[in-house]
């Protein structure tokens, strides 16, 4: 299958591209820099230069493909409205390009704020609609294209998709711990984060491309919820730092923009995804990665 991938040189995207190539698919990747383009070309990927603001280029890439996997995001946490607008614009453009074709359209989403007081499941619909909502309501927008002859599938990734060279949330938390001289956890540290190794997330994505029915919500979740205290303790071991509770009123000052996320309970299950796709995560756990030095050591 000819697959167009946005975010093809990113953390998750690179692993997804490797899995696509390993399973015999042809890949065209969106690249915004010379370095990204060179890295993709070295893998045998066809490159389309552009970014999320290049909607004409995104449309052309989607129209030329037999499937689209949309993984790019600006992740501008200082200006979330900018990220949301770009995300919604890209999803609208891809959906319009694929309308009436029946072709797969997979997009990255998440599990934050889906539920309160229990782990999120695939049956939980996203509460986010419209441009002003997180990620511009892109998941619901994409799924609506099922009524316009598109085959949409939501890829809900765990808040931490971990592994060596990860530069996501756990890397940010380790950097803060080193800067502050203490590995902290919010409150009593019982709130949890779902987790998945990047290779498992990539394998689930490609299985979703090949097997998931239109309208599916897939959960890239290997561990239902790792307590934030255990995450902090593993970071402390890695860098030989003391571990301490951060009072609720101090979380935002201590962690900055990531504090709101680290204080949330972001647990989720993946039972339905595993049964639907025949997917079984096999990679190391988050704590195993931290203990093995995936995020560095002292």
PDB file of C-alpha atoms in Angstrom:
ATOM      1  CA  UNK A   1       0.000   0.000   0.000  1.00  0.00           C
ATOM      2  CA  UNK A   2       1.232   3.539  -0.761  1.00  0.00           C
ATOM      3  CA  UNK A   3       1.095   5.401   2.548  1.00  0.00           C
ATOM      4  CA  UNK A   4       1.539   9.121   3.118  1.00  0.00           C
ATOM      5  CA  UNK A   5       2.851   9.873   6.629  1.00  0.00           C
ATOM      6  CA  UNK A   6       2.987  13.277   8.276  1.00  0.00           C
ATOM      7  CA  UNK A   7       5.416  13.516  11.169  1.00  0.00           C
ATOM      8  CA  UNK A   8       7.384  10.762   9.443  1.00  0.00           C
ATOM      9  CA  UNK A   9      10.706  11.788  10.974  1.00  0.00           C
ATOM     10  CA  UNK A  10       9.345  12.347  14.487  1.00  0.00           C
ATOM     11  CA  UNK A  11       9.683  10.085  17.507  1.00  0.00           C
ATOM     12  CA  UNK A  12       6.599   7.949  16.827  1.00  0.00           C
ATOM     13  CA  UNK A  13       6.644   8.601  13.098  1.00  0.00           C
ATOM     14  CA  UNK A  14      10.148   7.218  12.618  1.00  0.00           C
ATOM     15  CA  UNK A  15       9.156   3.957  14.292  1.00  0.00           C
ATOM     16  CA  UNK A  16       5.932   3.767  12.290  1.00  0.00           C
ATOM     17  CA  UNK A  17       7.822   4.316   9.032  1.00  0.00           C
ATOM     18  CA  UNK A  18      10.253   1.525   9.942  1.00  0.00           C
ATOM     19  CA  UNK A  19       7.330  -0.817  10.641  1.00  0.00           C
ATOM     20  CA  UNK A  20       5.559   0.141   7.425  1.00  0.00           C
ATOM     21  CA  UNK A  21       8.671  -0.560   5.374  1.00  0.00           C
ATOM     22  CA  UNK A  22       9.306  -3.838   7.188  1.00  0.00           C
ATOM     23  CA  UNK A  23       5.803  -5.030   6.338  1.00  0.00           C
ATOM     24  CA  UNK A  24       6.110  -4.176   2.649  1.00  0.00           C
ATOM     25  CA  UNK A  25       4.358  -0.819   2.336  1.00  0.00           C
ATOM     26  CA  UNK A  26       5.612   2.088   0.229  1.00  0.00           C
ATOM     27  CA  UNK A  27       5.996   5.309   2.202  1.00  0.00           C
ATOM     28  CA  UNK A  28       6.000   8.987   1.342  1.00  0.00           C
ATOM     29  CA  UNK A  29       6.929  11.154   4.306  1.00  0.00           C
ATOM     30  CA  UNK A  30       6.301  14.829   4.923  1.00  0.00           C
ATOM     31  CA  UNK A  31       9.591  16.545   5.845  1.00  0.00           C
ATOM     32  CA  UNK A  32      10.065  20.183   6.807  1.00  0.00           C
ATOM     33  CA  UNK A  33      13.893  20.226   7.038  1.00  0.00           C
ATOM     34  CA  UNK A  34      16.876  19.026   5.064  1.00  0.00           C
ATOM     35  CA  UNK A  35      17.918  16.775   7.955  1.00  0.00           C
ATOM     36  CA  UNK A  36      14.504  15.134   8.146  1.00  0.00           C
ATOM     37  CA  UNK A  37      14.397  14.656   4.396  1.00  0.00           C
ATOM     38  CA  UNK A  38      17.852  13.066   4.377  1.00  0.00           C
ATOM     39  CA  UNK A  39      16.953  10.691   7.216  1.00  0.00           C
ATOM     40  CA  UNK A  40      13.825   9.550   5.388  1.00  0.00           C
ATOM     41  CA  UNK A  41      15.572   9.156   2.047  1.00  0.00           C
ATOM     42  CA  UNK A  42      18.243   7.012   3.703  1.00  0.00           C
ATOM     43  CA  UNK A  43      15.487   4.579   4.677  1.00  0.00           C
ATOM     44  CA  UNK A  44      14.114   4.420   1.140  1.00  0.00           C
ATOM     45  CA  UNK A  45      11.202   6.753   1.824  1.00  0.00           C
ATOM     46  CA  UNK A  46       9.939   9.139  -0.826  1.00  0.00           C
ATOM     47  CA  UNK A  47       9.980  12.674   0.558  1.00  0.00           C
ATOM     48  CA  UNK A  48       7.446  15.447   0.179  1.00  0.00           C
ATOM     49  CA  UNK A  49       8.809  18.713   1.547  1.00  0.00           C
ATOM     50  CA  UNK A  50       6.430  20.792   3.655  1.00  0.00           C
ATOM     51  CA  UNK A  51       4.876  21.255   7.074  1.00  0.00           C
ATOM     52  CA  UNK A  52       1.454  21.503   8.710  1.00  0.00           C
ATOM     53  CA  UNK A  53       0.931  25.000   7.320  1.00  0.00           C
ATOM     54  CA  UNK A  54       1.424  23.753   3.750  1.00  0.00           C
ATOM     55  CA  UNK A  55      -2.138  22.566   3.212  1.00  0.00           C
ATOM     56  CA  UNK A  56      -1.749  22.356  -0.562  1.00  0.00           C
ATOM     57  CA  UNK A  57       1.188  20.001  -0.122  1.00  0.00           C
ATOM     58  CA  UNK A  58      -0.690  17.914   2.444  1.00  0.00           C
ATOM     59  CA  UNK A  59      -3.671  17.672   0.094  1.00  0.00           C
ATOM     60  CA  UNK A  60      -1.462  16.557  -2.788  1.00  0.00           C
ATOM     61  CA  UNK A  61       0.255  13.959  -0.608  1.00  0.00           C
ATOM     62  CA  UNK A  62      -3.076  12.552   0.537  1.00  0.00           C
ATOM     63  CA  UNK A  63      -4.545  12.455  -2.956  1.00  0.00           C
ATOM     64  CA  UNK A  64      -1.552  10.511  -4.277  1.00  0.00           C
ATOM     65  CA  UNK A  65      -1.674   7.914  -1.505  1.00  0.00           C
ATOM     66  CA  UNK A  66      -3.735   4.828  -0.828  1.00  0.00           C
ATOM     67  CA  UNK A  67      -3.735   5.614   2.901  1.00  0.00           C
ATOM     68  CA  UNK A  68      -2.724   8.478   5.183  1.00  0.00           C
ATOM     69  CA  UNK A  69      -1.245   8.290   8.681  1.00  0.00           C
ATOM     70  CA  UNK A  70      -1.283  11.737  10.278  1.00  0.00           C
ATOM     71  CA  UNK A  71       1.198  11.931  13.166  1.00  0.00           C
ATOM     72  CA  UNK A  72       2.534  15.483  12.915  1.00  0.00           C
ATOM     73  CA  UNK A  73       1.650  18.103  15.514  1.00  0.00           C
ATOM     74  CA  UNK A  74       3.213  21.444  16.377  1.00  0.00           C
ATOM     75  CA  UNK A  75       3.133  20.666  20.121  1.00  0.00           C
ATOM     76  CA  UNK A  76       3.378  24.370  20.910  1.00  0.00           C
ATOM     77  CA  UNK A  77       2.354  24.175  24.560  1.00  0.00           C
ATOM     78  CA  UNK A  78       3.005  27.888  25.032  1.00  0.00           C
ATOM     79  CA  UNK A  79       0.510  28.654  22.262  1.00  0.00           C
ATOM     80  CA  UNK A  80      -1.971  25.763  22.201  1.00  0.00           C
ATOM     81  CA  UNK A  81      -4.371  27.664  19.951  1.00  0.00           C
ATOM     82  CA  UNK A  82      -1.713  27.667  17.232  1.00  0.00           C
ATOM     83  CA  UNK A  83      -1.236  23.909  17.515  1.00  0.00           C
ATOM     84  CA  UNK A  84      -4.991  23.271  17.561  1.00  0.00           C
ATOM     85  CA  UNK A  85      -5.620  25.409  14.490  1.00  0.00           C
ATOM     86  CA  UNK A  86      -2.846  23.691  12.523  1.00  0.00           C
ATOM     87  CA  UNK A  87      -4.065  20.259  13.581  1.00  0.00           C
ATOM     88  CA  UNK A  88      -7.666  20.937  12.618  1.00  0.00           C
ATOM     89  CA  UNK A  89      -6.631  22.457   9.298  1.00  0.00           C
ATOM     90  CA  UNK A  90      -4.528  19.424   8.400  1.00  0.00           C
ATOM     91  CA  UNK A  91      -7.262  16.944   9.377  1.00  0.00           C
ATOM     92  CA  UNK A  92      -9.887  18.852   7.411  1.00  0.00           C
ATOM     93  CA  UNK A  93      -7.598  18.960   4.379  1.00  0.00           C
ATOM     94  CA  UNK A  94      -6.772  15.255   4.489  1.00  0.00           C
ATOM     95  CA  UNK A  95     -10.396  14.278   5.012  1.00  0.00           C
ATOM     96  CA  UNK A  96     -11.545  16.418   2.109  1.00  0.00           C
ATOM     97  CA  UNK A  97      -8.827  14.947  -0.112  1.00  0.00           C
ATOM     98  CA  UNK A  98      -9.884  11.372   0.709  1.00  0.00           C
ATOM     99  CA  UNK A  99     -13.648  11.933   0.586  1.00  0.00           C
ATOM    100  CA  UNK A 100     -15.428   9.307  -1.498  1.00  0.00           C
ATOM    101  CA  UNK A 101     -12.365   7.078  -1.874  1.00  0.00           C
ATOM    102  CA  UNK A 102     -12.882   4.674   1.038  1.00  0.00           C
ATOM    103  CA  UNK A 103      -9.189   4.999   1.827  1.00  0.00           C
ATOM    104  CA  UNK A 104      -7.808   4.679   5.374  1.00  0.00           C
ATOM    105  CA  UNK A 105      -7.089   7.843   7.324  1.00  0.00           C
ATOM    106  CA  UNK A 106      -5.342   7.207  10.647  1.00  0.00           C
ATOM    107  CA  UNK A 107      -4.584  10.099  12.968  1.00  0.00           C
ATOM    108  CA  UNK A 108      -2.762  10.533  16.244  1.00  0.00           C
ATOM    109  CA  UNK A 109      -4.868  11.361  19.269  1.00  0.00           C
ATOM    110  CA  UNK A 110      -4.582  10.875  23.017  1.00  0.00           C
ATOM    111  CA  UNK A 111      -6.378   9.717  26.149  1.00  0.00           C
ATOM    112  CA  UNK A 112      -6.210  12.879  28.274  1.00  0.00           C
ATOM    113  CA  UNK A 113      -9.519  13.990  29.806  1.00  0.00           C
ATOM    114  CA  UNK A 114     -11.545  11.200  28.219  1.00  0.00           C
ATOM    115  CA  UNK A 115     -12.807   9.975  31.602  1.00  0.00           C
ATOM    116  CA  UNK A 116     -12.726  10.788  35.296  1.00  0.00           C
ATOM    117  CA  UNK A 117     -12.129   8.270  38.070  1.00  0.00           C
ATOM    118  CA  UNK A 118     -11.483   5.211  35.906  1.00  0.00           C
ATOM    119  CA  UNK A 119      -9.235   4.104  33.042  1.00  0.00           C
ATOM    120  CA  UNK A 120     -10.367   5.242  29.618  1.00  0.00           C
ATOM    121  CA  UNK A 121     -11.496   2.599  27.136  1.00  0.00           C
ATOM    122  CA  UNK A 122     -11.896   2.579  23.386  1.00  0.00           C
ATOM    123  CA  UNK A 123     -15.652   2.944  23.873  1.00  0.00           C
ATOM    124  CA  UNK A 124     -15.195   6.391  25.436  1.00  0.00           C
ATOM    125  CA  UNK A 125     -15.908   9.057  22.847  1.00  0.00           C
ATOM    126  CA  UNK A 126     -13.776  12.165  22.876  1.00  0.00           C
ATOM    127  CA  UNK A 127     -15.580  15.116  24.483  1.00  0.00           C
ATOM    128  CA  UNK A 128     -13.675  17.577  22.313  1.00  0.00           C
ATOM    129  CA  UNK A 129     -15.438  19.253  19.402  1.00  0.00           C
ATOM    130  CA  UNK A 130     -14.512  22.340  17.445  1.00  0.00           C
ATOM    131  CA  UNK A 131     -11.480  24.533  16.938  1.00  0.00           C
ATOM    132  CA  UNK A 132     -11.397  25.905  20.479  1.00  0.00           C
ATOM    133  CA  UNK A 133     -11.075  22.460  22.068  1.00  0.00           C
ATOM    134  CA  UNK A 134      -7.807  20.557  22.667  1.00  0.00           C
ATOM    135  CA  UNK A 135      -6.156  19.442  19.408  1.00  0.00           C
ATOM    136  CA  UNK A 136      -8.885  21.372  17.636  1.00  0.00           C
ATOM    137  CA  UNK A 137     -11.333  18.511  18.165  1.00  0.00           C
ATOM    138  CA  UNK A 138      -9.430  16.650  15.468  1.00  0.00           C
ATOM    139  CA  UNK A 139     -10.403  13.119  16.510  1.00  0.00           C
ATOM    140  CA  UNK A 140     -14.124  13.764  16.207  1.00  0.00           C
ATOM    141  CA  UNK A 141     -13.602  15.738  13.012  1.00  0.00           C
ATOM    142  CA  UNK A 142     -11.724  12.832  11.439  1.00  0.00           C
ATOM    143  CA  UNK A 143     -14.253  10.229  12.542  1.00  0.00           C
ATOM    144  CA  UNK A 144     -17.053  12.284  10.995  1.00  0.00           C
ATOM    145  CA  UNK A 145     -15.472  11.673   7.592  1.00  0.00           C
ATOM    146  CA  UNK A 146     -16.750   8.093   7.779  1.00  0.00           C
ATOM    147  CA  UNK A 147     -20.002   9.589   6.529  1.00  0.00           C
ATOM    148  CA  UNK A 148     -18.200  11.028   3.512  1.00  0.00           C
ATOM    149  CA  UNK A 149     -16.645   7.838   2.203  1.00  0.00           C
ATOM    150  CA  UNK A 150     -13.402   7.858   4.202  1.00  0.00           C
ATOM    151  CA  UNK A 151     -12.065   5.053   6.436  1.00  0.00           C
ATOM    152  CA  UNK A 152     -10.998   6.973   9.581  1.00  0.00           C
ATOM    153  CA  UNK A 153      -9.223   5.381  12.548  1.00  0.00           C
ATOM    154  CA  UNK A 154      -8.137   7.177  15.718  1.00  0.00           C
ATOM    155  CA  UNK A 155      -4.767   6.259  17.216  1.00  0.00           C
ATOM    156  CA  UNK A 156      -4.902   7.161  20.894  1.00  0.00           C
ATOM    157  CA  UNK A 157      -1.340   7.095  22.147  1.00  0.00           C
ATOM    158  CA  UNK A 158      -0.394   6.796  25.802  1.00  0.00           C
ATOM    159  CA  UNK A 159       0.879  10.019  27.410  1.00  0.00           C
ATOM    160  CA  UNK A 160       4.319   8.429  27.364  1.00  0.00           C
ATOM    161  CA  UNK A 161       5.480   6.533  24.287  1.00  0.00           C
ATOM    162  CA  UNK A 162       8.871   5.663  25.698  1.00  0.00           C
ATOM    163  CA  UNK A 163      12.208   4.301  24.540  1.00  0.00           C
ATOM    164  CA  UNK A 164      15.842   5.238  24.018  1.00  0.00           C
ATOM    165  CA  UNK A 165      16.192   8.728  22.480  1.00  0.00           C
ATOM    166  CA  UNK A 166      12.622   9.695  23.401  1.00  0.00           C
ATOM    167  CA  UNK A 167      12.369  13.477  23.669  1.00  0.00           C
ATOM    168  CA  UNK A 168       8.769  13.571  24.895  1.00  0.00           C
ATOM    169  CA  UNK A 169       7.155  14.040  28.295  1.00  0.00           C
ATOM    170  CA  UNK A 170       9.427  11.685  30.262  1.00  0.00           C
ATOM    171  CA  UNK A 171      12.498  13.391  28.818  1.00  0.00           C
ATOM    172  CA  UNK A 172      11.071  16.724  29.962  1.00  0.00           C
ATOM    173  CA  UNK A 173      10.420  15.353  33.459  1.00  0.00           C
ATOM    174  CA  UNK A 174      13.972  14.013  33.728  1.00  0.00           C
ATOM    175  CA  UNK A 175      15.368  17.382  32.630  1.00  0.00           C
ATOM    176  CA  UNK A 176      13.303  19.166  35.294  1.00  0.00           C
ATOM    177  CA  UNK A 177      14.454  16.697  37.952  1.00  0.00           C
ATOM    178  CA  UNK A 178      18.097  17.331  37.083  1.00  0.00           C
ATOM    179  CA  UNK A 179      17.582  21.094  37.027  1.00  0.00           C
ATOM    180  CA  UNK A 180      15.747  21.157  40.375  1.00  0.00           C
ATOM    181  CA  UNK A 181      17.978  18.583  42.041  1.00  0.00           C
ATOM    182  CA  UNK A 182      14.982  16.505  43.095  1.00  0.00           C
ATOM    183  CA  UNK A 183      12.753  14.012  41.304  1.00  0.00           C
ATOM    184  CA  UNK A 184       9.274  15.043  42.296  1.00  0.00           C
ATOM    185  CA  UNK A 185       5.810  13.582  42.000  1.00  0.00           C
ATOM    186  CA  UNK A 186       2.511  15.456  42.393  1.00  0.00           C
ATOM    187  CA  UNK A 187       0.747  15.074  45.740  1.00  0.00           C
ATOM    188  CA  UNK A 188       0.738  11.486  46.949  1.00  0.00           C
ATOM    189  CA  UNK A 189       1.897  10.213  43.551  1.00  0.00           C
ATOM    190  CA  UNK A 190      -1.009   7.818  43.068  1.00  0.00           C
ATOM    191  CA  UNK A 191      -2.271   9.377  39.850  1.00  0.00           C
ATOM    192  CA  UNK A 192      -1.247   7.207  36.906  1.00  0.00           C
ATOM    193  CA  UNK A 193       0.060   7.472  33.381  1.00  0.00           C
ATOM    194  CA  UNK A 194      -0.597   4.846  30.730  1.00  0.00           C
ATOM    195  CA  UNK A 195       2.568   3.852  28.887  1.00  0.00           C
ATOM    196  CA  UNK A 196       3.717   2.008  25.769  1.00  0.00           C
ATOM    197  CA  UNK A 197       7.082   1.320  24.182  1.00  0.00           C
ATOM    198  CA  UNK A 198       7.561   3.083  20.854  1.00  0.00           C
ATOM    199  CA  UNK A 199       8.043  -0.163  18.897  1.00  0.00           C
ATOM    200  CA  UNK A 200       4.759  -1.537  20.243  1.00  0.00           C
ATOM    201  CA  UNK A 201       2.994   1.702  19.345  1.00  0.00           C
ATOM    202  CA  UNK A 202       4.367   1.488  15.807  1.00  0.00           C
ATOM    203  CA  UNK A 203       3.284  -2.117  15.407  1.00  0.00           C
ATOM    204  CA  UNK A 204      -0.214  -1.284  16.635  1.00  0.00           C
ATOM    205  CA  UNK A 205      -0.411   1.576  14.144  1.00  0.00           C
ATOM    206  CA  UNK A 206       0.405  -0.623  11.160  1.00  0.00           C
ATOM    207  CA  UNK A 207      -1.977  -3.339  12.361  1.00  0.00           C
ATOM    208  CA  UNK A 208      -4.625  -0.632  12.636  1.00  0.00           C
ATOM    209  CA  UNK A 209      -3.952   0.392   9.055  1.00  0.00           C
ATOM    210  CA  UNK A 210      -4.368  -3.185   7.878  1.00  0.00           C
ATOM    211  CA  UNK A 211      -7.186  -4.409  10.127  1.00  0.00           C
ATOM    212  CA  UNK A 212      -9.180  -1.734  11.952  1.00  0.00           C
ATOM    213  CA  UNK A 213     -12.749  -1.021  10.781  1.00  0.00           C
ATOM    214  CA  UNK A 214     -13.738   2.535   9.902  1.00  0.00           C
ATOM    215  CA  UNK A 215     -14.548   4.581  12.977  1.00  0.00           C
ATOM    216  CA  UNK A 216     -12.281   2.560  15.288  1.00  0.00           C
ATOM    217  CA  UNK A 217     -10.599   4.098  18.295  1.00  0.00           C
ATOM    218  CA  UNK A 218      -7.379   2.242  19.057  1.00  0.00           C
ATOM    219  CA  UNK A 219      -5.443   2.490  22.309  1.00  0.00           C
ATOM    220  CA  UNK A 220      -1.656   2.264  22.143  1.00  0.00           C
ATOM    221  CA  UNK A 221      -1.450   1.216  25.786  1.00  0.00           C
ATOM    222  CA  UNK A 222       0.815  -1.498  27.172  1.00  0.00           C
ATOM    223  CA  UNK A 223       0.663  -0.483  30.848  1.00  0.00           C
ATOM    224  CA  UNK A 224      -2.725   0.673  32.072  1.00  0.00           C
ATOM    225  CA  UNK A 225      -1.267   3.154  34.525  1.00  0.00           C
ATOM    226  CA  UNK A 226       2.152   3.689  36.091  1.00  0.00           C
ATOM    227  CA  UNK A 227       1.862   5.701  39.337  1.00  0.00           C
ATOM    228  CA  UNK A 228       3.666   9.021  39.067  1.00  0.00           C
ATOM    229  CA  UNK A 229       5.516   8.225  42.278  1.00  0.00           C
ATOM    230  CA  UNK A 230       7.032   5.136  40.597  1.00  0.00           C
ATOM    231  CA  UNK A 231       8.025   7.269  37.609  1.00  0.00           C
ATOM    232  CA  UNK A 232       9.700   9.791  39.908  1.00  0.00           C
ATOM    233  CA  UNK A 233      11.477   7.041  41.840  1.00  0.00           C
ATOM    234  CA  UNK A 234      12.872   5.555  38.624  1.00  0.00           C
ATOM    235  CA  UNK A 235      14.090   8.990  37.495  1.00  0.00           C
ATOM    236  CA  UNK A 236      15.659   9.448  40.926  1.00  0.00           C
ATOM    237  CA  UNK A 237      17.512   6.137  40.599  1.00  0.00           C
ATOM    238  CA  UNK A 238      18.743   7.011  37.133  1.00  0.00           C
ATOM    239  CA  UNK A 239      20.231  10.329  38.202  1.00  0.00           C
ATOM    240  CA  UNK A 240      20.955   9.571  41.875  1.00  0.00           C
ATOM    241  CA  UNK A 241      18.503  12.254  42.972  1.00  0.00           C
ATOM    242  CA  UNK A 242      16.290  12.472  46.051  1.00  0.00           C
ATOM    243  CA  UNK A 243      12.590  11.813  45.481  1.00  0.00           C
ATOM    244  CA  UNK A 244       9.932  14.015  47.032  1.00  0.00           C
ATOM    245  CA  UNK A 245       6.258  14.919  46.882  1.00  0.00           C
ATOM    246  CA  UNK A 246       5.377  18.245  45.286  1.00  0.00           C
ATOM    247  CA  UNK A 247       2.356  19.813  46.975  1.00  0.00           C
ATOM    248  CA  UNK A 248      -0.658  20.343  44.732  1.00  0.00           C
ATOM    249  CA  UNK A 249      -0.372  24.111  44.995  1.00  0.00           C
ATOM    250  CA  UNK A 250       3.276  24.015  43.913  1.00  0.00           C
ATOM    251  CA  UNK A 251       2.998  21.635  40.961  1.00  0.00           C
ATOM    252  CA  UNK A 252       2.609  24.322  38.302  1.00  0.00           C
ATOM    253  CA  UNK A 253       5.532  26.380  39.597  1.00  0.00           C
ATOM    254  CA  UNK A 254       7.751  23.308  39.942  1.00  0.00           C
ATOM    255  CA  UNK A 255       7.037  21.716  36.572  1.00  0.00           C
ATOM    256  CA  UNK A 256       5.926  24.605  34.381  1.00  0.00           C
ATOM    257  CA  UNK A 257       3.718  23.762  31.407  1.00  0.00           C
ATOM    258  CA  UNK A 258       3.967  20.000  31.939  1.00  0.00           C
ATOM    259  CA  UNK A 259       2.696  20.244  35.525  1.00  0.00           C
ATOM    260  CA  UNK A 260      -0.941  20.102  34.489  1.00  0.00           C
ATOM    261  CA  UNK A 261      -0.342  16.866  32.601  1.00  0.00           C
ATOM    262  CA  UNK A 262       1.783  15.218  35.289  1.00  0.00           C
ATOM    263  CA  UNK A 263      -0.908  15.906  37.884  1.00  0.00           C
ATOM    264  CA  UNK A 264      -3.634  14.230  35.807  1.00  0.00           C
ATOM    265  CA  UNK A 265      -4.724  10.618  36.104  1.00  0.00           C
ATOM    266  CA  UNK A 266      -4.161   9.351  32.565  1.00  0.00           C
ATOM    267  CA  UNK A 267      -4.881   5.649  32.873  1.00  0.00           C
ATOM    268  CA  UNK A 268      -6.357   3.643  30.006  1.00  0.00           C
ATOM    269  CA  UNK A 269      -6.963   0.085  28.901  1.00  0.00           C
ATOM    270  CA  UNK A 270      -6.346  -1.507  25.515  1.00  0.00           C
ATOM    271  CA  UNK A 271      -8.352  -4.720  25.832  1.00  0.00           C
ATOM    272  CA  UNK A 272     -10.516  -4.013  22.797  1.00  0.00           C
ATOM    273  CA  UNK A 273      -7.534  -2.979  20.674  1.00  0.00           C
ATOM    274  CA  UNK A 274      -5.635  -6.148  21.513  1.00  0.00           C
ATOM    275  CA  UNK A 275      -8.606  -8.345  20.670  1.00  0.00           C
ATOM    276  CA  UNK A 276      -9.426  -6.475  17.468  1.00  0.00           C
ATOM    277  CA  UNK A 277      -5.900  -6.421  16.042  1.00  0.00           C
ATOM    278  CA  UNK A 278      -4.283  -9.449  17.672  1.00  0.00           C
ATOM    279  CA  UNK A 279      -1.780  -7.001  19.153  1.00  0.00           C
ATOM    280  CA  UNK A 280       0.335  -7.950  22.169  1.00  0.00           C
ATOM    281  CA  UNK A 281       2.876  -5.436  23.472  1.00  0.00           C
ATOM    282  CA  UNK A 282       6.302  -7.012  23.985  1.00  0.00           C
ATOM    283  CA  UNK A 283       8.611  -4.055  24.640  1.00  0.00           C
ATOM    284  CA  UNK A 284      10.115  -3.053  27.987  1.00  0.00           C
ATOM    285  CA  UNK A 285       8.024  -1.225  30.552  1.00  0.00           C
ATOM    286  CA  UNK A 286       8.521   2.456  31.292  1.00  0.00           C
ATOM    287  CA  UNK A 287      10.363   1.782  34.551  1.00  0.00           C
ATOM    288  CA  UNK A 288      12.513  -0.861  32.850  1.00  0.00           C
ATOM    289  CA  UNK A 289      13.502   1.731  30.229  1.00  0.00           C
ATOM    290  CA  UNK A 290      14.315   4.308  32.895  1.00  0.00           C
ATOM    291  CA  UNK A 291      16.333   1.773  34.902  1.00  0.00           C
ATOM    292  CA  UNK A 292      18.218   0.704  31.771  1.00  0.00           C
ATOM    293  CA  UNK A 293      19.341   4.281  31.082  1.00  0.00           C
ATOM    294  CA  UNK A 294      17.055   5.056  28.145  1.00  0.00           C
ATOM    295  CA  UNK A 295      16.812   8.641  29.391  1.00  0.00           C
ATOM    296  CA  UNK A 296      20.388   8.934  30.573  1.00  0.00           C
ATOM    297  CA  UNK A 297      22.129   8.404  33.892  1.00  0.00           C
ATOM    298  CA  UNK A 298      24.207  10.462  36.265  1.00  0.00           C
TER     299      UNK A 298
END
